[in-house]
Short mmCIF file of C-alpha atoms in Angstrom, two decimals:
data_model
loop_
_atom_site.label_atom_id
_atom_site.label_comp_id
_atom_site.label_asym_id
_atom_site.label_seq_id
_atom_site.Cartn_x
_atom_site.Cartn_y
_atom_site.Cartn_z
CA UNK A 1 0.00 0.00 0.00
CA UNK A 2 1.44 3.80 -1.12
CA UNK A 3 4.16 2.27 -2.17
CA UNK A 4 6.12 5.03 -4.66
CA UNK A 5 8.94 4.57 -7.09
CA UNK A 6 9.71 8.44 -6.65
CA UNK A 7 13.06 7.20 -5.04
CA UNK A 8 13.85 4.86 -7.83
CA UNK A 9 14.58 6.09 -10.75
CA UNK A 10 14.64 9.16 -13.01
CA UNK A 11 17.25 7.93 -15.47
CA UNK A 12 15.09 5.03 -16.69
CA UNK A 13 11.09 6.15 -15.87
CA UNK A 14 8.39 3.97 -16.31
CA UNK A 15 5.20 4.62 -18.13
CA UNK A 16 3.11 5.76 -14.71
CA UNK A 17 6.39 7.83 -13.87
CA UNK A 18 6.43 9.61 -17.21
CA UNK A 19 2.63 10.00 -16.45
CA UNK A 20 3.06 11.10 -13.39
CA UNK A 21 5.33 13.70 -14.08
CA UNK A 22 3.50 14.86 -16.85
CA UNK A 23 0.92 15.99 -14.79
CA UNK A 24 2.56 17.27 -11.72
CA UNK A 25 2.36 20.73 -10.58
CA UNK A 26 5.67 22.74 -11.43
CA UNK A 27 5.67 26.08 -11.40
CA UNK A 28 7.62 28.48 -14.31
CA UNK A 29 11.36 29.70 -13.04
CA UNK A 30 11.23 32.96 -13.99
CA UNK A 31 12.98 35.52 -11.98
CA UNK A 32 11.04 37.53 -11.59
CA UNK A 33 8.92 35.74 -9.36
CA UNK A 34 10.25 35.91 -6.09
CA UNK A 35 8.60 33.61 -4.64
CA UNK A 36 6.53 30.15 -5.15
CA UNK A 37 3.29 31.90 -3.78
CA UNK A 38 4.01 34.48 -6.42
CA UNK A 39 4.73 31.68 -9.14
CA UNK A 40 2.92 30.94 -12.31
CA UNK A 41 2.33 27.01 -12.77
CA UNK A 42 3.39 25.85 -15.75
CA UNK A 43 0.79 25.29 -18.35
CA UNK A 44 0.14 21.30 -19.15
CA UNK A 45 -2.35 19.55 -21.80
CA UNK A 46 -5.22 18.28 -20.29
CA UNK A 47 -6.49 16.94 -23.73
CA UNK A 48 -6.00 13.38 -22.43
CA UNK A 49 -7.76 13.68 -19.51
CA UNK A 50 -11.48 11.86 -19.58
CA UNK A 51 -13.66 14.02 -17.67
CA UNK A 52 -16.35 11.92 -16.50
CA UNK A 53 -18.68 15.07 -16.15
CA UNK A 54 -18.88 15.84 -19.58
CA UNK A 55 -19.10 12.38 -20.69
CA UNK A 56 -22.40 11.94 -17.81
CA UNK A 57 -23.40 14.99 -19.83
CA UNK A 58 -23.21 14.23 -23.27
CA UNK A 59 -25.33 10.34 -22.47
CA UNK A 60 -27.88 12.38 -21.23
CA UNK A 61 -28.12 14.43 -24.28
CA UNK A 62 -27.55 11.69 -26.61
CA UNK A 63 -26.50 8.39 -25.17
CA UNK A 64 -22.97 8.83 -27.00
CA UNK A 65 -20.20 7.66 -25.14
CA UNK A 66 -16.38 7.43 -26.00
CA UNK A 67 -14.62 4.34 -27.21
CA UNK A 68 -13.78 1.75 -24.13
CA UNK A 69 -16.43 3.84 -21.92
CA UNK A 70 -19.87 1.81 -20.60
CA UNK A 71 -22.38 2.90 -18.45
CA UNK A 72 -24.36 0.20 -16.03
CA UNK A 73 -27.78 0.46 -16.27
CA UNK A 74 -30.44 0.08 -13.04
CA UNK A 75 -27.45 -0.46 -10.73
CA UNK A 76 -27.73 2.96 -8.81
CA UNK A 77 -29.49 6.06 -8.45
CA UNK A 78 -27.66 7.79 -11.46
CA UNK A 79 -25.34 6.60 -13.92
CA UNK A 80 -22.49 4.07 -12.80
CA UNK A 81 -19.12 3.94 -15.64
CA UNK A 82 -17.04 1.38 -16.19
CA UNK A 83 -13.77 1.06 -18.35
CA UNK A 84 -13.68 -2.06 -21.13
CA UNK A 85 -9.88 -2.65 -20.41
CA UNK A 86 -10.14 -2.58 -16.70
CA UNK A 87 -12.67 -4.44 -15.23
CA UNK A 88 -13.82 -3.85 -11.65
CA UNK A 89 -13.43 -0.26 -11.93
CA UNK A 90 -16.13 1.83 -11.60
CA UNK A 91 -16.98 6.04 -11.88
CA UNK A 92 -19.72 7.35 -10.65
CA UNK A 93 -19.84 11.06 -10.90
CA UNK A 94 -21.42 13.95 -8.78
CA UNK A 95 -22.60 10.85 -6.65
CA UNK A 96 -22.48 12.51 -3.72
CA UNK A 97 -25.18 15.42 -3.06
CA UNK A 98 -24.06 18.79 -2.06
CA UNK A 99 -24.99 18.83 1.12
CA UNK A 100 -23.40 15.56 2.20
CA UNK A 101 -20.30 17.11 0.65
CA UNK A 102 -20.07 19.60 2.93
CA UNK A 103 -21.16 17.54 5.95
CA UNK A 104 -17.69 14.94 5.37
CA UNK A 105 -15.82 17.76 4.96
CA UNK A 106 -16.59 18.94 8.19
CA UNK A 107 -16.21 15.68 9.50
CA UNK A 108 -13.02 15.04 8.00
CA UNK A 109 -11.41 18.39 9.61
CA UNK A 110 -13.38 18.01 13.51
CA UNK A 111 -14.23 14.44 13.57
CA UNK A 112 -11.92 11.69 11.78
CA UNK A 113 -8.58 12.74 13.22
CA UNK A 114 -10.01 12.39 16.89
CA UNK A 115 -7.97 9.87 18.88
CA UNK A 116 -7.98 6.84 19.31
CA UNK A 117 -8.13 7.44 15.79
CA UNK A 118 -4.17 7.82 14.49
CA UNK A 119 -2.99 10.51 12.01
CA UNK A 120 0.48 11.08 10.60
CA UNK A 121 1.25 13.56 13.35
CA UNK A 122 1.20 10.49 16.12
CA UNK A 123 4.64 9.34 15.62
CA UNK A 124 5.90 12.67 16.81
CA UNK A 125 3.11 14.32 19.21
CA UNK A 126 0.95 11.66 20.14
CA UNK A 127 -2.56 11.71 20.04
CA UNK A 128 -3.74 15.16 19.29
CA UNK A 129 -7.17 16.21 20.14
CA UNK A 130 -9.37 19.52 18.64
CA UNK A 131 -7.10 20.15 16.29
CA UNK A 132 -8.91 21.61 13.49
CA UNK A 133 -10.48 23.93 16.93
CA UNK A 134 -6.99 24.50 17.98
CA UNK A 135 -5.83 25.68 14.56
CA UNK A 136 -9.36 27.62 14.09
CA UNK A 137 -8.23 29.47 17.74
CA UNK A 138 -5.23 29.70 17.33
CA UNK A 139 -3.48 27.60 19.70
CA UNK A 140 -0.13 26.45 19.88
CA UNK A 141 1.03 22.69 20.57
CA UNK A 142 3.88 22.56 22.83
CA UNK A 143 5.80 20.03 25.16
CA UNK A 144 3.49 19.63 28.61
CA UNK A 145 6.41 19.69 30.73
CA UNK A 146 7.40 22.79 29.95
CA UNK A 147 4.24 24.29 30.76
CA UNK A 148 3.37 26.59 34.04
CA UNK A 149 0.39 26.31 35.65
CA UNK A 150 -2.49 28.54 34.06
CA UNK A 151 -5.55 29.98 35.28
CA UNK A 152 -6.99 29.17 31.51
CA UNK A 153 -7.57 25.22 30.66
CA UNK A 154 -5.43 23.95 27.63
CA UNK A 155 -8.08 21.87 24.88
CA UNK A 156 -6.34 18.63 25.73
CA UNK A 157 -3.52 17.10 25.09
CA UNK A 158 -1.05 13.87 23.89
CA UNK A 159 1.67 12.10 24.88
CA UNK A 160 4.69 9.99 23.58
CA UNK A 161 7.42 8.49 25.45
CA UNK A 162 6.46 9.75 28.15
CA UNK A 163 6.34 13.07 26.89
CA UNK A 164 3.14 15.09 27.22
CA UNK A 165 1.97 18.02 24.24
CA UNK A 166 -0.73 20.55 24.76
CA UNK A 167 -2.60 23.34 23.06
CA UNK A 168 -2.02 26.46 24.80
CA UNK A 169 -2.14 30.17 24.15
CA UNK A 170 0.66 31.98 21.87
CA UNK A 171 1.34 34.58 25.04
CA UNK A 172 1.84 31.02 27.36
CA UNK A 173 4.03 29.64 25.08
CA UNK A 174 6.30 32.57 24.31
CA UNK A 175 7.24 32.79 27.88
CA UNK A 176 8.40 28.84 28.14
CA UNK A 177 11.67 27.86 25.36
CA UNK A 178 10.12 24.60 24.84
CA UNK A 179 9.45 22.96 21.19
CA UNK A 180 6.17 24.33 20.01
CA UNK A 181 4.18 24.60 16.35
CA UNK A 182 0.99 26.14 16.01
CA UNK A 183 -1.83 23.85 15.47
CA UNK A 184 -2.92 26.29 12.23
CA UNK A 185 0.68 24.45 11.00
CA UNK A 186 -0.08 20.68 12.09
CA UNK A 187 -3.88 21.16 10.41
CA UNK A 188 -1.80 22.19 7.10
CA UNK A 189 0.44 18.88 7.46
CA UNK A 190 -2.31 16.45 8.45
CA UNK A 191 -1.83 14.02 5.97
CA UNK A 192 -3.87 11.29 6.80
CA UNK A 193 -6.19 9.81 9.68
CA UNK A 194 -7.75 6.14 9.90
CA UNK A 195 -11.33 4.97 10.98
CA UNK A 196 -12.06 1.44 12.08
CA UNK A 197 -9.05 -0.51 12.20
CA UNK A 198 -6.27 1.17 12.07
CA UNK A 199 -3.60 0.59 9.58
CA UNK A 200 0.15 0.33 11.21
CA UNK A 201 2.15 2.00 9.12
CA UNK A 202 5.27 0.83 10.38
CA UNK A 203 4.54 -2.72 9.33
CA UNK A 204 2.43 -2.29 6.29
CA UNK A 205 -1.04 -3.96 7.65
CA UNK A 206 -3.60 -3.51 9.77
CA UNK A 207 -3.58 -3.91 13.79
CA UNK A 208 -6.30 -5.34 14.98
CA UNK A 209 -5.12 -4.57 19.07
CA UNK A 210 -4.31 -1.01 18.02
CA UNK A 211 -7.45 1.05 20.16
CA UNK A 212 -10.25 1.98 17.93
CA UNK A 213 -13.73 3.03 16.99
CA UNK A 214 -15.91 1.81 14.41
CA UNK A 215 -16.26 3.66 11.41
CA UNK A 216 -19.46 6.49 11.43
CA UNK A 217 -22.41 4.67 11.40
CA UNK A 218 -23.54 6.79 8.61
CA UNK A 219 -20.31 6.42 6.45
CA UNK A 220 -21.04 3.01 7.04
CA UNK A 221 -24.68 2.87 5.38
CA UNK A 222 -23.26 5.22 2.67
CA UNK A 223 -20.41 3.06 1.73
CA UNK A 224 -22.77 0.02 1.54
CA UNK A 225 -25.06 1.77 -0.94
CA UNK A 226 -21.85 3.15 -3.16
CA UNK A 227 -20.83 -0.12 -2.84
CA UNK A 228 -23.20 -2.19 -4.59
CA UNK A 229 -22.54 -1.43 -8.01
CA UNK A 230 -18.74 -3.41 -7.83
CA UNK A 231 -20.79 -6.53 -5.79
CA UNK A 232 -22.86 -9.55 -7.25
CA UNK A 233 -26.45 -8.80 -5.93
CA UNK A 234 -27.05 -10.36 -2.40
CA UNK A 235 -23.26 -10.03 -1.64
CA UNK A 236 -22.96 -6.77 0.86
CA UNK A 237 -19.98 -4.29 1.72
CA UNK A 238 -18.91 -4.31 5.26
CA UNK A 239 -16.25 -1.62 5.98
CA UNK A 240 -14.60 -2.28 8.54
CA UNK A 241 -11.20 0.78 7.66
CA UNK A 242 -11.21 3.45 6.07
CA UNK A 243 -8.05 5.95 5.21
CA UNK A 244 -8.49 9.90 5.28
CA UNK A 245 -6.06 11.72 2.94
CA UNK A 246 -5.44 15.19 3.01
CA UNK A 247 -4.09 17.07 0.09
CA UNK A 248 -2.86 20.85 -0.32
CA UNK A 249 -1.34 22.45 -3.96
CA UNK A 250 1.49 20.27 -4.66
CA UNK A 251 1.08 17.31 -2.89
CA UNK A 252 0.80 14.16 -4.39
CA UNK A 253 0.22 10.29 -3.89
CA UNK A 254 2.52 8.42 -5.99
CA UNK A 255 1.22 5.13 -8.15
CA UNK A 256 0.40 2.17 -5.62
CA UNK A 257 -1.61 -0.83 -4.96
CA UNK A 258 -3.90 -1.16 -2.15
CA UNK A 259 -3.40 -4.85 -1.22
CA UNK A 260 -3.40 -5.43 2.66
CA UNK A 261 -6.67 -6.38 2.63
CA UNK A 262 -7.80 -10.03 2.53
CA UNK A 263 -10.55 -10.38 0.08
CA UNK A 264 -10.17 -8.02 -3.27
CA UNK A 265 -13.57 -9.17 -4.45
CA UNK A 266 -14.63 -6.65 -2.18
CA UNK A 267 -14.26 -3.03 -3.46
CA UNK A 268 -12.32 0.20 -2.10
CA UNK A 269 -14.74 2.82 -2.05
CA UNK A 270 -13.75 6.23 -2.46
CA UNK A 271 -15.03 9.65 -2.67
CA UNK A 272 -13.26 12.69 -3.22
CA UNK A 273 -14.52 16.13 -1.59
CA UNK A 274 -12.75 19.52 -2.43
CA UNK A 275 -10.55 20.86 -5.05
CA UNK A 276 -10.51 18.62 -8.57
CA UNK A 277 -7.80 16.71 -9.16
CA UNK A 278 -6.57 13.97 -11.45
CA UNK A 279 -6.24 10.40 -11.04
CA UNK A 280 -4.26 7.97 -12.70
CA UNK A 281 -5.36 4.22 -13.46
CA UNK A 282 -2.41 1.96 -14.26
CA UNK A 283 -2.11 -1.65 -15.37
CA UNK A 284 -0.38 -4.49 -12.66
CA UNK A 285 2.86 -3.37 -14.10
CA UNK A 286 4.26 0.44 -13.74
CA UNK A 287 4.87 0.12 -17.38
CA UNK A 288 1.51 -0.21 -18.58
CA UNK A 289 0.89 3.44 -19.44
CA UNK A 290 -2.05 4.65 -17.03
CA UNK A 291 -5.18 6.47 -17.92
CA UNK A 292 -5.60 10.06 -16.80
CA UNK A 293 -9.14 11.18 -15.55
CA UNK A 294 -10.83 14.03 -13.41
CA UNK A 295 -11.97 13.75 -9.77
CA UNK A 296 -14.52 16.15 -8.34
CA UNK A 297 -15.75 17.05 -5.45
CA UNK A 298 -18.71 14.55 -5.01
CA UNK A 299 -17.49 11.73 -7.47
CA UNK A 300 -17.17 8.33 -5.80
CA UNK A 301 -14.65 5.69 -7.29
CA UNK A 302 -14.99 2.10 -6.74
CA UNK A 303 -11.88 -0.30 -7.68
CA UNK A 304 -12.59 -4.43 -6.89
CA UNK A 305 -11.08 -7.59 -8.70
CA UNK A 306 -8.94 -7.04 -10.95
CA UNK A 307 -9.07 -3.26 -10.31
CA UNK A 308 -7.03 -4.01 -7.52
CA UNK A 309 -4.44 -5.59 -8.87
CA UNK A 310 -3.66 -1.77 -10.56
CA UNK A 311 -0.88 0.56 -10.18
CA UNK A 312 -3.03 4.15 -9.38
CA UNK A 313 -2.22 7.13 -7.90
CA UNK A 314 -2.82 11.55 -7.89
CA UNK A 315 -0.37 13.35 -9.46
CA UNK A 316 -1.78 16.66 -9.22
CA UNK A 317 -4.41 19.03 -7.57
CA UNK A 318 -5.77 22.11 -8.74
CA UNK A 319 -6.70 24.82 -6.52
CA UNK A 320 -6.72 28.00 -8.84
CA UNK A 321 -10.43 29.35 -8.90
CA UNK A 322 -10.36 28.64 -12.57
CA UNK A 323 -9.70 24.66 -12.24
CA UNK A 324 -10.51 23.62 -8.72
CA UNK A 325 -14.31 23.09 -9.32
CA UNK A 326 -15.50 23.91 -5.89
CA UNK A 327 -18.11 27.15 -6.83
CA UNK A 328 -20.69 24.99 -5.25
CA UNK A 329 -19.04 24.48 -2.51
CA UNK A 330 -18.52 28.34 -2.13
CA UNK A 331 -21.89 29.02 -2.63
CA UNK A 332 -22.93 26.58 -0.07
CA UNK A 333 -20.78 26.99 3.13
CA UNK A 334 -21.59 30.64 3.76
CA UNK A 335 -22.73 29.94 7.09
CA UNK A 336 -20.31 32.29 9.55
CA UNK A 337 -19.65 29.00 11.27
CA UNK A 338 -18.45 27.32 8.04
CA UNK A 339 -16.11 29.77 6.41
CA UNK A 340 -13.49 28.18 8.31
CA UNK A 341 -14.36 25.09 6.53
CA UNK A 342 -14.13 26.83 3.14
CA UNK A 343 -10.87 28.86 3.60
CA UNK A 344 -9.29 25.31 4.26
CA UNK A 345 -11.15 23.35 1.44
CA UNK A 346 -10.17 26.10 -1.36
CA UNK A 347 -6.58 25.13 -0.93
CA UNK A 348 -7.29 21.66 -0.26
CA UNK A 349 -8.88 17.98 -1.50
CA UNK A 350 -9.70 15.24 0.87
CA UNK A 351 -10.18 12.21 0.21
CA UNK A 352 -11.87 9.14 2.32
CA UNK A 353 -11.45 5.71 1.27
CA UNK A 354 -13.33 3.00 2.96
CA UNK A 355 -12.30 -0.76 2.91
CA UNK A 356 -13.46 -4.25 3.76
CA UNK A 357 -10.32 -5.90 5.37
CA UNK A 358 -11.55 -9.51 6.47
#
């Protein structure tokens, strides 16, 4: 799982490295542009790129569809695609409503890195708790020993080693020399948190004695019901993991498999929320040359069989206004409570991935 050949090699690059590099963000070196926030990407063709919207669009007006493309008929509540040359994947775009958009991305920023839950930020700081309230307040994380007594209560804290982190004022902190980051930092380098069963990173598979909740009860049901297209009828989804992954401009997720799970029959379900990106669907060899397509906020991928057997991975973001796709979004978290939500999602793309393991 996420494993990357970015170390390997440049000299000789596969197919899904040429691809992958292709696509990624790199900005233009002129000088004067002083720096990268100031920095004009450089342009890329996009020609390639199937863009499920368009092609949901165009069957609706005519039934057309482009060569290799099918749709499933009476499967789901709107139109389910499927590739010819890789079977067991499945698109379904805009699957997700509006609304439930914005309700998983709040969840994904309060809810889903709450311990016992484990994020990327564990290995150093322990579990951290109210961080996306700690950034939003802006707190500051620093080492509990350090810290004096205060009248006002910290938001909680996490430990490691023996060691003990809390949130605290700026004013508290700058009076201690003690490690500290602001928690408006760690919420811009969360990288990842895990539901159910959480997945040990450190040995590649999951650990069942690790402490953790089940997944949402309502992610649950909605994973089922995305499910079913990728499932014989009768046979039902059970997620039992699921991985959050948090993306800002630049980052990528290098061409992988997902394969620590015990039955592939079963599908991955994913759904992508936030700024569009593009995915890339590989063969089971990195030098089968992938196939480059548009995610959206609301479109819900499904990979099971054979799917799984393919190299895949997200070589680029957008989050320029033109290209990030997210005017709906805009338009619908103008609540004074929620504009924290949108300054983070404008920059940003999450995206939640729930799995069967047994």
């Amino acid at each position: 799982m996420y494993g990357s050949e970015n170390n390997r090699e440049d000299s000789e690059p596969t197919a899904f490295r040429r691809a992958e590099k292709n696509y990624k963000l790199y900005y233009d070196n002129n000088a004067s542009f002083k720096n990268k926030k100031n920095k004009k990407p450089k342009p890329v063709d996009l020609t390639e790129v199937l863009d499920f919207k368009s092609i949901l669009e165009c069957h609706h007006r005519n039934c057309e569809l482009p060569h290799g493309v099918i749709v499933l008929q009476d499967k789901f509540n709107s139109p389910v695609f499927s590739l010819q040359n890789h079977p067991g994947f499945y698109f379904i775009p805009g699957a997700l409503s509006i609304e439930k958009q914005c309700d998983l991305i709040r969840e994904s920023l309060v809810d889903f890195p709450q311990p016992p839950n484990r994020t990327n930020h564990n290995a150093i700081y322990g579990p951290i708790h109210n961080l996306f309230l700690a950034a939003k307040e802006g707190k500051v994380l620093v080492e509990g020993k350090s810290l004096i007594t205060s009248n006002e209560p910290s938001l909680d804290s996490g430990c490691r080693d023996g060691e003990e982190w809390k949130f605290t004022t700026e004013k508290e902190a700058s009076l201690r020399k003690c490690k500290s980051v602001s928690g408006s930092s760690l919420l811009r380098k969360l990288r990842w948190s895990t539901l159910g069963l959480q997945f040990d990173w450190s040995n590649r598979n999951y650990n069942v004695s690790l402490q953790h909740n089940k997944i949402p009860e309502a992610l649950c049901e909605l994973a089922k019901q995305l499910a079913k297209p990728a499932l014989p009828a009768g046979v039902e989804f059970q997620p039992e993991a699921a991985i959050v992954n948090y993306f800002a401009s630049g980052d990528t997720l290098g061409g992988h498999l997902d394969d620590m799970e015990a039955d592939w029959s079963k599908p991955i379900v994913s759904l992508s929320l936030g700024c569009k990106a593009i995915f890339l669907l590989g063969g089971k060899s990195r030098e089968d040359a992938p196939i480059a397509m548009f995610l959206r906020s609301g479109d819900v991928v499904l990979m099971a069989g054979e799917a799984r057997e393919c190299f895949h991975g997200v070589p680029r973001i957008f989050t320029d206004k033109e290209n990030a796709g997210i005017d709906h979004l805009e338009t619908h978290l103008t609540h004074e409570d929620d504009l924290c939500f949108l300054q983070y999602i404008q920059t940003s793309r999450i995206n939640i991935n729930i799995r069967q393991v047994f």
